[in-house]
Every structure is written in C-alpha cells, then in structure tokens.
Amino acid sequence: MTEPSLEPPVYKIGELRFSPLSGVLELSGEKVVLRAREANLLNALIQSFPEVLSRTEIEAQLWKDSYATNATINQTIKSLRFSLKDEERIIIRTIPKQGYLLSKKPAVEETSDHLQTKDAKVELQRPILNKTNRIYFYIATLGSICAFALGVLGIGNPPDTQISQKIDHAWYLMEEVPATLQSQVAAKYDSKQVVVMHSGMGYQVCQLDSEVLLCQKL
C-alpha cells in the first residue's frame, strides 16, 4: 500500500504539516488522509488567517450547492479537531459569536523549487512595487504582527493565553476586550487600522503613519 504523500504546497502549523492538494496531514511522524470536508475546512482556516472564519463562511465554502445545519457544521469541526488530536481546542480556537481561528500562523514550507520560483518572482515584481502595493504590504504586515505576537504570548502562559480578534477596524491581542477600551480606541482612532495589545503596564496601540509603524500607550 502506497504511503500518503504531502504534495506542495505544504503548510506547517506548529508541529502539524498539511497538504491541501493531497489532503494529507502529518502529525508526530504519522501521515493520514483527511476526509474531504475536514481537509477543506482546515484549508479554509489557513487561507482566512489571521481573520476569524465565520460559520456562514464555512457553509458557503464547504457546502456551496447545498445547505448545512448547525449540527452538521459542529460535527465537521469536531471531526477535524479529532483528526488533529486537538481535543483541548488549542490548535483551532473558538471565538465566541464570531467563528473559528487557528492559534498559530500557518507557514509554507519552502522546497528548492519553491525557493527558485520565489526568487524569480521577486525580480519580476520589484520594478512594479508602487505606493498602492506598499500600502497593501503594510496592512498585511499588521496581520503578521498580530500572528507573531499571538505566538510569542502563547509560550509559557497560563490557560488564559491571549488570542487575536478583530472588532471594527482594530485588532485586539487579548481574549477579553473591555467595553471602555473599545470606546477609547473607537473615539481616538475612528476608522484607522490599529493593533491593540496589553504591555503589562497598560494598553499599547500601533498604527501605520506615512508608511511607518508607530506604537504608543493608550
């Protein structure tokens, strides 16, 4: 019997490795083939990161031409968690009243072919990096900062590990967001894209200003 193979692109999520193309998951050196909907759900979570994947989006992506009940969606999520050995819900976080979010940033493993293609793309894209592209790049960087801070803050912390969540135009790197804090951010920064985190001595807000990331205490 042929052993399941991880076909590129291969995503790494903590200790997990996953190939959306072949639907193969590798955990602790053991490879298994996920069921179609489990594989599609995991891929949807990867592609939506760092945004929360809502139940509506799950239904739209996994049941395009049919209807899924809450029980059906719950069972699919439960089955995926079982395949990931994630009974403690550490890998896939449930964000109350919003949806689901991976606790760690997915990273694409770079093969030799991937590196060559990546280098070629850099050379081709460098001349056309205009101001609009730079703005998109910095917005993406904000999302990366959220993911990086999530990973750092999650190491060695007690069970109430901080997670990221988006409210209006602000990213909050904490599980519980006080209403007073939301009001302060909304009043001071209006519709600007910002990242809010707890520094240990208060709250800190980071935003882009003239393409420079600035942080200050709230």
Coordinates of N, CA and C in Angstrom, one line a residue, residues 31-149:
K31 N 1.3 10.0 9.0 CA 0.5 10.6 7.9 C -0.8 10.0 7.8
V32 N -1.8 10.8 7.7 CA -3.2 10.3 7.5 C -3.9 11.2 6.4
V33 N -4.8 10.6 5.7 CA -5.6 11.3 4.7 C -6.9 11.8 5.3
L34 N -7.1 13.1 5.4 CA -8.3 13.7 5.9 C -9.5 13.4 5.0
R35 N -10.7 13.4 5.6 CA -11.9 13.4 4.8 C -12.0 14.7 4.0
A36 N -12.7 14.7 2.9 CA -12.7 15.8 2.0 C -13.1 17.1 2.7
R37 N -14.2 17.0 3.5 CA -14.7 18.3 4.2 C -13.8 18.7 5.3
E38 N -13.1 17.7 6.0 CA -12.1 18.1 7.0 C -11.0 18.8 6.4
A39 N -10.5 18.3 5.2 CA -9.4 18.9 4.5 C -9.8 20.3 4.0
N40 N -11.0 20.4 3.5 CA -11.4 21.7 3.0 C -11.6 22.7 4.2
L41 N -12.0 22.3 5.3 CA -12.2 23.2 6.5 C -10.8 23.6 7.0
L42 N -9.9 22.7 7.1 CA -8.5 23.1 7.5 C -7.9 24.1 6.5
N43 N -8.1 23.9 5.2 CA -7.6 24.8 4.2 C -8.2 26.2 4.3
A44 N -9.6 26.2 4.6 CA -10.3 27.4 4.8 C -9.8 28.2 6.0
L45 N -9.5 27.5 7.0 CA -8.9 28.2 8.2 C -7.5 28.8 7.9
I46 N -6.7 28.0 7.1 CA -5.4 28.5 6.8 C -5.5 29.8 5.9
Q47 N -6.4 29.7 4.9 CA -6.5 30.8 4.0 C -7.1 32.1 4.6
S48 N -7.9 31.9 5.6 CA -8.6 33.1 6.3 C -7.7 33.7 7.3
F49 N -6.7 33.0 7.8 CA -5.8 33.5 8.9 C -5.2 34.9 8.4
P50 N -5.1 35.9 9.3 CA -5.5 35.9 10.7 C -6.9 36.3 11.0
E51 N -7.8 36.4 9.9 CA -9.2 36.7 10.1 C -9.9 35.5 10.7
V52 N -11.0 35.8 11.5 CA -11.8 34.7 12.1 C -12.7 34.2 10.9
L53 N -12.8 32.8 10.8 CA -13.6 32.2 9.8 C -15.0 31.9 10.5
S54 N -16.0 32.6 9.9 CA -17.3 32.5 10.5 C -18.0 31.2 10.0
R55 N -19.1 30.9 10.7 CA -19.9 29.7 10.4 C -20.5 29.9 9.0
T56 N -20.9 31.1 8.7 CA -21.5 31.4 7.4 C -20.5 31.2 6.3
E57 N -19.3 31.6 6.5 CA -18.2 31.4 5.5 C -17.9 29.9 5.4
I58 N -18.0 29.1 6.5 CA -17.7 27.7 6.4 C -18.8 27.0 5.6
E59 N -20.0 27.4 5.8 CA -21.1 26.8 5.0 C -21.0 27.2 3.5
A60 N -20.6 28.4 3.2 CA -20.5 28.9 1.8 C -19.4 28.1 1.1
Q61 N -18.3 27.9 1.8 CA -17.1 27.2 1.2 C -17.2 25.7 1.1
L62 N -17.8 25.1 2.1 CA -17.8 23.6 2.2 C -19.1 23.0 1.7
W63 N -20.2 23.8 1.7 CA -21.5 23.3 1.1 C -22.0 24.3 0.1
K64 N -21.3 24.5 -1.0 CA -21.6 25.5 -2.0 C -23.0 25.3 -2.6
D65 N -23.3 24.1 -2.9 CA -24.6 23.9 -3.6 C -25.6 23.2 -2.7
S66 N -25.4 23.3 -1.4 CA -26.4 22.6 -0.5 C -26.5 23.4 0.7
Y67 N -27.2 22.8 1.7 CA -27.4 23.5 3.0 C -26.9 22.7 4.1
A68 N -26.2 23.4 5.1 CA -25.7 22.7 6.2 C -26.3 23.3 7.5
T69 N -26.7 22.3 8.4 CA -27.3 22.7 9.6 C -26.2 23.0 10.6
N70 N -26.5 23.7 11.7 CA -25.5 23.9 12.8 C -24.9 22.6 13.3
A71 N -25.8 21.6 13.4 CA -25.3 20.3 13.8 C -24.2 19.7 12.9
T72 N -24.5 19.9 11.6 CA -23.6 19.4 10.6 C -22.2 20.1 10.6
I73 N -22.3 21.4 10.8 CA -21.0 22.2 10.9 C -20.3 21.8 12.2
N74 N -21.0 21.7 13.3 CA -20.4 21.3 14.5 C -19.7 20.0 14.4
Q75 N -20.3 19.0 13.7 CA -19.8 17.7 13.6 C -18.5 17.7 12.7
T76 N -18.5 18.5 11.7 CA -17.3 18.7 10.8 C -16.1 19.3 11.6
I77 N -16.4 20.3 12.4 CA -15.4 20.9 13.2 C -14.9 19.9 14.3
K78 N -15.8 19.2 14.9 CA -15.4 18.2 15.9 C -14.5 17.1 15.3
S79 N -14.9 16.6 14.0 CA -14.1 15.6 13.4 C -12.7 16.1 13.0
L80 N -12.6 17.3 12.6 CA -11.3 17.9 12.3 C -10.4 18.0 13.5
R81 N -11.0 18.4 14.6 CA -10.3 18.5 15.8 C -9.8 17.1 16.3
F82 N -10.7 16.1 16.1 CA -10.3 14.8 16.5 C -9.1 14.3 15.6
S83 N -9.1 14.6 14.3 CA -8.0 14.2 13.4 C -6.7 14.9 13.8
L84 N -6.9 16.2 14.3 CA -5.7 16.9 14.7 C -5.2 16.6 16.1
K85 N -6.0 15.7 16.8 CA -5.8 15.4 18.2 C -5.8 16.7 19.0
D86 N -6.8 17.5 18.7 CA -7.0 18.8 19.3 C -8.2 18.8 20.2
E87 N -8.3 17.8 21.1 CA -9.5 17.8 22.0 C -9.5 18.9 22.9
E88 N -8.3 19.5 23.3 CA -8.3 20.6 24.2 C -8.5 22.0 23.5
R89 N -8.7 21.9 22.2 CA -9.1 23.1 21.4 C -7.9 24.1 21.4
I90 N -6.7 23.6 21.3 CA -5.5 24.5 21.4 C -5.2 25.0 19.9
I91 N -5.3 24.1 19.0 CA -5.0 24.4 17.6 C -6.0 25.3 16.9
I92 N -7.3 24.8 17.0 CA -8.4 25.6 16.5 C -9.2 26.2 17.6
R93 N -9.1 27.6 17.7 CA -9.8 28.3 18.8 C -11.2 28.7 18.4
T94 N -12.1 28.6 19.3 CA -13.5 29.1 19.1 C -13.6 30.5 19.6
I95 N -13.9 31.4 18.7 CA -14.1 32.8 19.1 C -15.6 33.0 19.3
P96 N -16.0 33.2 20.5 CA -17.5 33.3 20.8 C -18.2 34.3 19.9
K97 N -19.3 33.9 19.3 CA -20.2 34.7 18.5 C -19.5 35.2 17.2
Q98 N -18.3 34.7 16.9 CA -17.6 35.1 15.6 C -17.3 33.9 14.7
G99 N -16.7 32.9 15.3 CA -16.3 31.8 14.4 C -15.1 31.0 15.0
Y100 N -14.2 30.7 14.1 CA -13.0 29.9 14.4 C -11.7 30.5 13.9
L101 N -10.6 30.2 14.6 CA -9.3 30.8 14.2 C -8.2 29.9 14.6
L102 N -7.2 29.7 13.8 CA -6.0 28.9 14.1 C -5.2 29.7 15.1
S103 N -4.7 29.0 16.1 CA -3.9 29.7 17.2 C -2.5 30.1 16.8
K104 N -2.0 29.5 15.7 CA -0.7 29.8 15.2 C -0.7 30.1 13.7
K105 N 0.2 31.0 13.3 CA 0.2 31.4 11.9 C 0.7 30.2 11.0
P106 N 0.0 29.9 10.0 CA 0.4 28.8 9.0 C 1.6 29.3 8.2
A107 N 2.6 28.5 8.1 CA 3.8 28.8 7.3 C 4.0 27.8 6.2
V108 N 4.3 28.3 5.0 CA 4.5 27.4 3.8 C 5.9 26.9 3.9
E109 N 6.1 25.6 3.8 CA 7.5 25.0 3.8 C 8.1 25.3 2.4
E110 N 9.3 25.8 2.4 CA 10.0 26.2 1.2 C 10.8 25.0 0.7
T111 N 10.4 24.5 -0.5 CA 11.3 23.5 -1.2 C 12.2 24.2 -2.1
S112 N 13.2 23.4 -2.7 CA 14.1 24.0 -3.6 C 13.4 24.7 -4.8
D113 N 12.4 24.0 -5.3 CA 11.7 24.5 -6.4 C 10.9 25.8 -6.0
H114 N 10.4 25.8 -4.8 CA 9.6 27.0 -4.3 C 10.6 28.2 -4.2
L115 N 11.8 27.9 -3.7 CA 12.8 29.0 -3.5 C 13.2 29.6 -4.8
Q116 N 13.4 28.8 -5.9 CA 13.7 29.3 -7.2 C 12.6 30.1 -7.7
T117 N 11.4 29.7 -7.6 CA 10.2 30.4 -8.1 C 10.1 31.7 -7.3
K118 N 10.3 31.7 -6.0 CA 10.2 32.9 -5.2 C 11.2 33.9 -5.6
D119 N 12.4 33.5 -5.8 CA 13.5 34.4 -6.3 C 13.1 35.1 -7.6
A120 N 12.6 34.3 -8.5 CA 12.2 34.8 -9.8 C 11.1 35.8 -9.7
K121 N 10.1 35.5 -8.8 CA 9.0 36.5 -8.6 C 9.5 37.8 -8.0
V122 N 10.4 37.7 -7.1 CA 11.0 39.0 -6.5 C 11.6 39.8 -7.6
E123 N 12.4 39.3 -8.5 CA 13.0 40.0 -9.5 C 12.0 40.6 -10.5
L124 N 10.9 39.9 -10.8 CA 9.9 40.4 -11.7 C 9.0 41.5 -11.0
Q125 N 8.7 41.3 -9.7 CA 7.8 42.2 -9.1 C 8.4 43.5 -8.6
R126 N 9.7 43.5 -8.4 CA 10.4 44.7 -7.8 C 10.2 46.0 -8.5
P127 N 10.2 46.0 -9.9 CA 10.0 47.3 -10.6 C 8.6 47.8 -10.5
I128 N 7.6 47.0 -10.1 CA 6.2 47.5 -10.1 C 5.7 47.6 -8.7
L129 N 6.6 47.7 -7.7 CA 6.1 47.9 -6.4 C 5.8 49.4 -6.2
N130 N 4.5 49.8 -6.5 CA 4.2 51.2 -6.4 C 3.6 51.5 -5.0
K131 N 3.1 52.8 -4.8 CA 2.7 53.2 -3.5 C 1.5 52.4 -3.0
T132 N 0.5 52.0 -3.9 CA -0.6 51.2 -3.5 C -0.2 49.9 -3.0
N133 N 0.8 49.3 -3.7 CA 1.2 47.9 -3.3 C 1.9 48.0 -2.0
R134 N 2.6 49.1 -1.7 CA 3.3 49.2 -0.4 C 2.3 49.3 0.7
I135 N 1.2 50.0 0.5 CA 0.1 50.2 1.5 C -0.5 48.8 1.8
Y136 N -0.7 48.0 0.7 CA -1.2 46.7 1.0 C -0.2 45.8 1.7
F137 N 1.1 46.0 1.4 CA 2.1 45.3 2.1 C 2.1 45.6 3.6
Y138 N 2.0 46.9 4.0 CA 2.0 47.3 5.4 C 0.7 46.8 6.1
I139 N -0.4 46.8 5.4 CA -1.6 46.2 6.0 C -1.4 44.7 6.3
A140 N -0.8 44.0 5.3 CA -0.5 42.6 5.6 C 0.5 42.4 6.7
T141 N 1.4 43.4 6.8 CA 2.4 43.3 7.9 C 1.7 43.4 9.3
L142 N 0.6 44.3 9.4 CA -0.1 44.4 10.6 C -0.7 43.0 11.0
G143 N -1.2 42.3 10.0 CA -1.8 41.0 10.3 C -0.7 40.0 10.8
S144 N 0.5 40.1 10.2 CA 1.6 39.3 10.6 C 2.1 39.6 12.0
I145 N 2.0 40.9 12.4 CA 2.4 41.3 13.7 C 1.4 40.6 14.7
C146 N 0.1 40.6 14.4 CA -0.9 40.0 15.2 C -0.5 38.5 15.4
A147 N -0.2 37.9 14.3 CA 0.1 36.4 14.4 C 1.3 36.2 15.2
F148 N 2.4 37.0 15.0 CA 3.6 36.8 15.7 C 3.5 37.0 17.2
A149 N 2.8 38.1 17.5 CA 2.5 38.4 19.0 C 1.7 37.3 19.6

